[in-house]
Amino acid sequence: MASKGEVFKSKITVYVLACWLLAAFGGLMFGYDIGISGGVTGMDDFLIKFFPKVHERKLHAAENNYCKYDDQMLQLFTSSLYLAALVSSFGASKACSILGRKPTIFLASAFFIAGAAFSAAAEQKWVLILGRILFGIGVGFGNEAVPLFLTEIAPAQHRGAVNILFQLFVTIGILVANLVNYGTSNMHPNGWRVSLGLAAIPAFVLLIGSLIITETPSSLVERGKETQGKVALKKIRGVDNVDAEFQQIILACEQAKKVQKPFKKLFKRESTPPLIIAISLQVFQQFTGINAIMFYAPVLFQTLGFKSDASLLSAVITGLVNVGSTFVSIFAVDKAGRRKLLLQACVQMLISQLAIGWILHVHLKETGSLDRTLAAIVVILVCTFVMSFAWSWGPLGWLIPSETFPMETRTAGFAFAVSSNMIFTFIIAQAFLSMLCHLQAYIFFFFSAWILVMGIFVVFLLPETKGVPIDSMVETVWKQHPVWKKFFTDEAPKSYEMA
């Protein structure tokens, strides 16, 4: 059996590299939607058509800087996607188990293409929201299947870097969306339609990709297709001698078959550690404040006194920082480890948020704007915040839950991670503009407090999973941790005793 530090033989072939990149387009699809929403909600043509009251409020020069975009329906335009993704993630878990990772990825892209079509063609508000819901179903399916796919086909020694391709493509999607919004902001009156409709492009690439990529060996064996599973393992490892790794997959799947109700199994004592970690990471990821900044970057910069084009350009700058910094994680995660990246980022994010909060509290009143120097400093601070998130809590929030559940609860456990991410993304997306209105600069102190809590959580409760074979986590990680080992006893089911 594999032990910590044992490395199965593998080569990085052109085919497996193509599988990684094509699947990662699920992240680009998700990122594009995150980035496009904030830019579209800042476009006058869009507001005039669907949210005229918000547009009127925006035109009032003396209007409260912090409250001019405070509208529940406007926030629902963004956040409805995440409610749909929350619900669909559980259906996606079933699809992953019954159909496999590959067909689930296909379904994700199909729903997303439909969402792009409805959104771009919308004439009534309900059609616009329907498009968002279809986007959300696509996101729910994609965010469930793609990280699992990447984790299961990656060699243990490269698993962190491969899984982070998903987050890298999320950041690329956000950047592309910001560039698109910058280009369409002056395409009157239908620039917003172009922005929303172009979401179909990454989804179409993912759809084609889902026909090319292989199914994961774990999924094939799990569904009784052992011969195909071994062929797939040889294909993605690029070597013929895969017997040791394949035997480990078979053992994991045999134990998984004994569990008829994986969701029920998740609430057993021995499933508590990975479940708590998975859900906590998703909650913390959202309460860093990152999506509040990325969703509403153009709106936020307008609030700081930037003009419309300048605010979109500032969002493009943060998007570039986001992409570049994610590469740091790809190269560092399997060397430095997960914990060091998370803790370093907590310090950097905390300093950035506190500084932004202090500048806005002291210098940005309800009317007026920041002077150019202070506004530029805020942009720099936003970039340092985005930078640290991009190499830590962004990618690792998806990586760690995808690698820490045993086979029998992997899809069910990751569904809880995805749904937790979506429900708290929904909460932040729905509440941020109202919180900005009522808390004003103190909203950044609110997020700072959460970052402090996150750092304490990592120090005491998050184990290091660097280099551990995916089906050896229980013995080599959870049973060795000073806190979590108490959840495992000698009477624990044998499914947790393979190494």
JSON list of C-alpha atoms in Angstrom, two decimals, residues 192-306:
[
{"chain": "A", "resi": 192, "resn": "TRP", "atom": "CA", "xyz": [-24.29, 44.12, -21.74]},
{"chain": "A", "resi": 193, "resn": "ARG", "atom": "CA", "xyz": [-25.83, 41.52, -24.09]},
{"chain": "A", "resi": 194, "resn": "VAL", "atom": "CA", "xyz": [-22.43, 40.90, -25.68]},
{"chain": "A", "resi": 195, "resn": "SER", "atom": "CA", "xyz": [-20.83, 40.55, -22.24]},
{"chain": "A", "resi": 196, "resn": "LEU", "atom": "CA", "xyz": [-23.37, 37.99, -21.06]},
{"chain": "A", "resi": 197, "resn": "GLY", "atom": "CA", "xyz": [-23.58, 36.12, -24.37]},
{"chain": "A", "resi": 198, "resn": "LEU", "atom": "CA", "xyz": [-19.82, 35.59, -24.64]},
{"chain": "A", "resi": 199, "resn": "ALA", "atom": "CA", "xyz": [-20.07, 33.32, -21.58]},
{"chain": "A", "resi": 200, "resn": "ALA", "atom": "CA", "xyz": [-21.04, 30.62, -24.08]},
{"chain": "A", "resi": 201, "resn": "ILE", "atom": "CA", "xyz": [-17.48, 30.49, -25.50]},
{"chain": "A", "resi": 202, "resn": "PRO", "atom": "CA", "xyz": [-15.66, 28.91, -22.51]},
{"chain": "A", "resi": 203, "resn": "ALA", "atom": "CA", "xyz": [-18.68, 26.66, -21.98]},
{"chain": "A", "resi": 204, "resn": "PHE", "atom": "CA", "xyz": [-18.48, 25.48, -25.60]},
{"chain": "A", "resi": 205, "resn": "VAL", "atom": "CA", "xyz": [-14.75, 24.72, -25.21]},
{"chain": "A", "resi": 206, "resn": "LEU", "atom": "CA", "xyz": [-15.57, 22.72, -22.07]},
{"chain": "A", "resi": 207, "resn": "LEU", "atom": "CA", "xyz": [-18.34, 20.88, -23.91]},
{"chain": "A", "resi": 208, "resn": "ILE", "atom": "CA", "xyz": [-15.93, 19.85, -26.69]},
{"chain": "A", "resi": 209, "resn": "GLY", "atom": "CA", "xyz": [-13.32, 19.04, -24.05]},
{"chain": "A", "resi": 210, "resn": "SER", "atom": "CA", "xyz": [-15.73, 16.74, -22.22]},
{"chain": "A", "resi": 211, "resn": "LEU", "atom": "CA", "xyz": [-15.87, 14.59, -25.36]},
{"chain": "A", "resi": 212, "resn": "ILE", "atom": "CA", "xyz": [-12.06, 14.35, -25.55]},
{"chain": "A", "resi": 213, "resn": "ILE", "atom": "CA", "xyz": [-10.96, 13.82, -21.94]},
{"chain": "A", "resi": 214, "resn": "THR", "atom": "CA", "xyz": [-10.84, 10.38, -20.36]},
{"chain": "A", "resi": 215, "resn": "GLU", "atom": "CA", "xyz": [-13.02, 9.28, -17.46]},
{"chain": "A", "resi": 216, "resn": "THR", "atom": "CA", "xyz": [-11.07, 8.99, -14.20]},
{"chain": "A", "resi": 217, "resn": "PRO", "atom": "CA", "xyz": [-9.88, 5.49, -13.22]},
{"chain": "A", "resi": 218, "resn": "SER", "atom": "CA", "xyz": [-11.50, 5.89, -9.79]},
{"chain": "A", "resi": 219, "resn": "SER", "atom": "CA", "xyz": [-14.88, 6.65, -11.33]},
{"chain": "A", "resi": 220, "resn": "LEU", "atom": "CA", "xyz": [-14.66, 3.75, -13.77]},
{"chain": "A", "resi": 221, "resn": "VAL", "atom": "CA", "xyz": [-13.68, 1.23, -11.08]},
{"chain": "A", "resi": 222, "resn": "GLU", "atom": "CA", "xyz": [-16.31, 2.66, -8.74]},
{"chain": "A", "resi": 223, "resn": "ARG", "atom": "CA", "xyz": [-18.94, 1.85, -11.40]},
{"chain": "A", "resi": 224, "resn": "GLY", "atom": "CA", "xyz": [-17.65, -1.71, -11.97]},
{"chain": "A", "resi": 225, "resn": "LYS", "atom": "CA", "xyz": [-15.57, -1.01, -15.09]},
{"chain": "A", "resi": 226, "resn": "GLU", "atom": "CA", "xyz": [-12.23, -2.30, -13.81]},
{"chain": "A", "resi": 227, "resn": "THR", "atom": "CA", "xyz": [-10.72, -3.18, -17.19]},
{"chain": "A", "resi": 228, "resn": "GLN", "atom": "CA", "xyz": [-11.50, 0.27, -18.58]},
{"chain": "A", "resi": 229, "resn": "GLY", "atom": "CA", "xyz": [-10.23, 1.78, -15.34]},
{"chain": "A", "resi": 230, "resn": "LYS", "atom": "CA", "xyz": [-6.82, 0.17, -15.70]},
{"chain": "A", "resi": 231, "resn": "VAL", "atom": "CA", "xyz": [-6.60, 1.22, -19.36]},
{"chain": "A", "resi": 232, "resn": "ALA", "atom": "CA", "xyz": [-7.48, 4.79, -18.34]},
{"chain": "A", "resi": 233, "resn": "LEU", "atom": "CA", "xyz": [-4.87, 4.75, -15.55]},
{"chain": "A", "resi": 234, "resn": "LYS", "atom": "CA", "xyz": [-2.15, 3.62, -17.97]},
{"chain": "A", "resi": 235, "resn": "LYS", "atom": "CA", "xyz": [-3.24, 6.35, -20.38]},
{"chain": "A", "resi": 236, "resn": "ILE", "atom": "CA", "xyz": [-3.08, 9.19, -17.85]},
{"chain": "A", "resi": 237, "resn": "ARG", "atom": "CA", "xyz": [0.14, 7.95, -16.19]},
{"chain": "A", "resi": 238, "resn": "GLY", "atom": "CA", "xyz": [1.95, 7.35, -19.49]},
{"chain": "A", "resi": 239, "resn": "VAL", "atom": "CA", "xyz": [3.46, 4.08, -18.17]},
{"chain": "A", "resi": 240, "resn": "ASP", "atom": "CA", "xyz": [2.40, 0.41, -18.31]},
{"chain": "A", "resi": 241, "resn": "ASN", "atom": "CA", "xyz": [3.34, -0.55, -14.76]},
{"chain": "A", "resi": 242, "resn": "VAL", "atom": "CA", "xyz": [0.44, 0.88, -12.77]},
{"chain": "A", "resi": 243, "resn": "ASP", "atom": "CA", "xyz": [-0.38, -2.25, -10.74]},
{"chain": "A", "resi": 244, "resn": "ALA", "atom": "CA", "xyz": [0.38, -0.80, -7.30]},
{"chain": "A", "resi": 245, "resn": "GLU", "atom": "CA", "xyz": [-1.66, 2.36, -7.82]},
{"chain": "A", "resi": 246, "resn": "PHE", "atom": "CA", "xyz": [-4.48, 0.45, -9.48]},
{"chain": "A", "resi": 247, "resn": "GLN", "atom": "CA", "xyz": [-4.63, -1.98, -6.57]},
{"chain": "A", "resi": 248, "resn": "GLN", "atom": "CA", "xyz": [-5.00, 0.93, -4.18]},
{"chain": "A", "resi": 249, "resn": "ILE", "atom": "CA", "xyz": [-7.89, 2.31, -6.28]},
{"chain": "A", "resi": 250, "resn": "ILE", "atom": "CA", "xyz": [-9.59, -1.11, -6.30]},
{"chain": "A", "resi": 251, "resn": "LEU", "atom": "CA", "xyz": [-9.30, -1.42, -2.51]},
{"chain": "A", "resi": 252, "resn": "ALA", "atom": "CA", "xyz": [-10.71, 2.08, -2.02]},
{"chain": "A", "resi": 253, "resn": "CYS", "atom": "CA", "xyz": [-13.62, 1.31, -4.36]},
{"chain": "A", "resi": 254, "resn": "GLU", "atom": "CA", "xyz": [-14.34, -2.05, -2.70]},
{"chain": "A", "resi": 255, "resn": "GLN", "atom": "CA", "xyz": [-14.68, -0.31, 0.64]},
{"chain": "A", "resi": 256, "resn": "ALA", "atom": "CA", "xyz": [-16.76, 2.43, -0.97]},
{"chain": "A", "resi": 257, "resn": "LYS", "atom": "CA", "xyz": [-19.24, -0.15, -2.35]},
{"chain": "A", "resi": 258, "resn": "LYS", "atom": "CA", "xyz": [-20.01, -1.24, 1.21]},
{"chain": "A", "resi": 259, "resn": "VAL", "atom": "CA", "xyz": [-21.40, 2.22, 1.86]},
{"chain": "A", "resi": 260, "resn": "GLN", "atom": "CA", "xyz": [-24.89, 2.35, 0.37]},
{"chain": "A", "resi": 261, "resn": "LYS", "atom": "CA", "xyz": [-25.74, 5.81, 1.65]},
{"chain": "A", "resi": 262, "resn": "PRO", "atom": "CA", "xyz": [-22.68, 8.09, 1.35]},
{"chain": "A", "resi": 263, "resn": "PHE", "atom": "CA", "xyz": [-24.54, 11.20, 2.53]},
{"chain": "A", "resi": 264, "resn": "LYS", "atom": "CA", "xyz": [-25.56, 9.35, 5.70]},
{"chain": "A", "resi": 265, "resn": "LYS", "atom": "CA", "xyz": [-21.98, 8.14, 6.10]},
{"chain": "A", "resi": 266, "resn": "LEU", "atom": "CA", "xyz": [-20.81, 11.75, 6.10]},
{"chain": "A", "resi": 267, "resn": "PHE", "atom": "CA", "xyz": [-22.49, 12.31, 9.46]},
{"chain": "A", "resi": 268, "resn": "LYS", "atom": "CA", "xyz": [-20.71, 9.43, 11.15]},
{"chain": "A", "resi": 269, "resn": "ARG", "atom": "CA", "xyz": [-18.06, 10.33, 13.72]},
{"chain": "A", "resi": 270, "resn": "GLU", "atom": "CA", "xyz": [-15.11, 9.27, 11.56]},
{"chain": "A", "resi": 271, "resn": "SER", "atom": "CA", "xyz": [-16.30, 11.47, 8.68]},
{"chain": "A", "resi": 272, "resn": "THR", "atom": "CA", "xyz": [-16.37, 14.60, 10.84]},
{"chain": "A", "resi": 273, "resn": "PRO", "atom": "CA", "xyz": [-12.77, 15.84, 10.29]},
{"chain": "A", "resi": 274, "resn": "PRO", "atom": "CA", "xyz": [-12.80, 16.11, 6.46]},
{"chain": "A", "resi": 275, "resn": "LEU", "atom": "CA", "xyz": [-16.39, 17.41, 6.48]},
{"chain": "A", "resi": 276, "resn": "ILE", "atom": "CA", "xyz": [-15.62, 20.19, 8.98]},
{"chain": "A", "resi": 277, "resn": "ILE", "atom": "CA", "xyz": [-12.48, 21.14, 7.08]},
{"chain": "A", "resi": 278, "resn": "ALA", "atom": "CA", "xyz": [-14.26, 21.14, 3.70]},
{"chain": "A", "resi": 279, "resn": "ILE", "atom": "CA", "xyz": [-17.17, 23.30, 4.85]},
{"chain": "A", "resi": 280, "resn": "SER", "atom": "CA", "xyz": [-15.00, 25.64, 6.93]},
{"chain": "A", "resi": 281, "resn": "LEU", "atom": "CA", "xyz": [-12.63, 26.34, 4.05]},
{"chain": "A", "resi": 282, "resn": "GLN", "atom": "CA", "xyz": [-15.54, 27.32, 1.82]},
{"chain": "A", "resi": 283, "resn": "VAL", "atom": "CA", "xyz": [-17.08, 29.59, 4.45]},
{"chain": "A", "resi": 284, "resn": "PHE", "atom": "CA", "xyz": [-13.74, 31.22, 5.17]},
{"chain": "A", "resi": 285, "resn": "GLN", "atom": "CA", "xyz": [-12.99, 31.62, 1.47]},
{"chain": "A", "resi": 286, "resn": "GLN", "atom": "CA", "xyz": [-16.08, 33.80, 1.09]},
{"chain": "A", "resi": 287, "resn": "PHE", "atom": "CA", "xyz": [-15.58, 35.74, 4.31]},
{"chain": "A", "resi": 288, "resn": "THR", "atom": "CA", "xyz": [-12.16, 36.93, 3.24]},
{"chain": "A", "resi": 289, "resn": "GLY", "atom": "CA", "xyz": [-14.27, 39.39, 1.25]},
{"chain": "A", "resi": 290, "resn": "ILE", "atom": "CA", "xyz": [-12.75, 38.32, -2.08]},
{"chain": "A", "resi": 291, "resn": "ASN", "atom": "CA", "xyz": [-15.97, 37.80, -4.01]},
{"chain": "A", "resi": 292, "resn": "ALA", "atom": "CA", "xyz": [-17.36, 41.05, -2.68]},
{"chain": "A", "resi": 293, "resn": "ILE", "atom": "CA", "xyz": [-14.36, 42.75, -4.25]},
{"chain": "A", "resi": 294, "resn": "MET", "atom": "CA", "xyz": [-14.31, 40.69, -7.47]},
{"chain": "A", "resi": 295, "resn": "PHE", "atom": "CA", "xyz": [-18.09, 40.82, -8.07]},
{"chain": "A", "resi": 296, "resn": "TYR", "atom": "CA", "xyz": [-18.34, 44.49, -7.50]},
{"chain": "A", "resi": 297, "resn": "ALA", "atom": "CA", "xyz": [-14.84, 45.77, -8.32]},
{"chain": "A", "resi": 298, "resn": "PRO", "atom": "CA", "xyz": [-16.14, 48.22, -10.97]},
{"chain": "A", "resi": 299, "resn": "VAL", "atom": "CA", "xyz": [-18.93, 49.35, -8.63]},
{"chain": "A", "resi": 300, "resn": "LEU", "atom": "CA", "xyz": [-16.51, 49.58, -5.71]},
{"chain": "A", "resi": 301, "resn": "PHE", "atom": "CA", "xyz": [-14.08, 51.73, -7.67]},
{"chain": "A", "resi": 302, "resn": "GLN", "atom": "CA", "xyz": [-16.91, 53.99, -8.80]},
{"chain": "A", "resi": 303, "resn": "THR", "atom": "CA", "xyz": [-17.84, 54.37, -5.14]},
{"chain": "A", "resi": 304, "resn": "LEU", "atom": "CA", "xyz": [-14.25, 55.45, -4.49]},
{"chain": "A", "resi": 305, "resn": "GLY", "atom": "CA", "xyz": [-14.65, 58.22, -7.05]},
{"chain": "A", "resi": 306, "resn": "PHE", "atom": "CA", "xyz": [-13.32, 56.62, -10.23]}
]
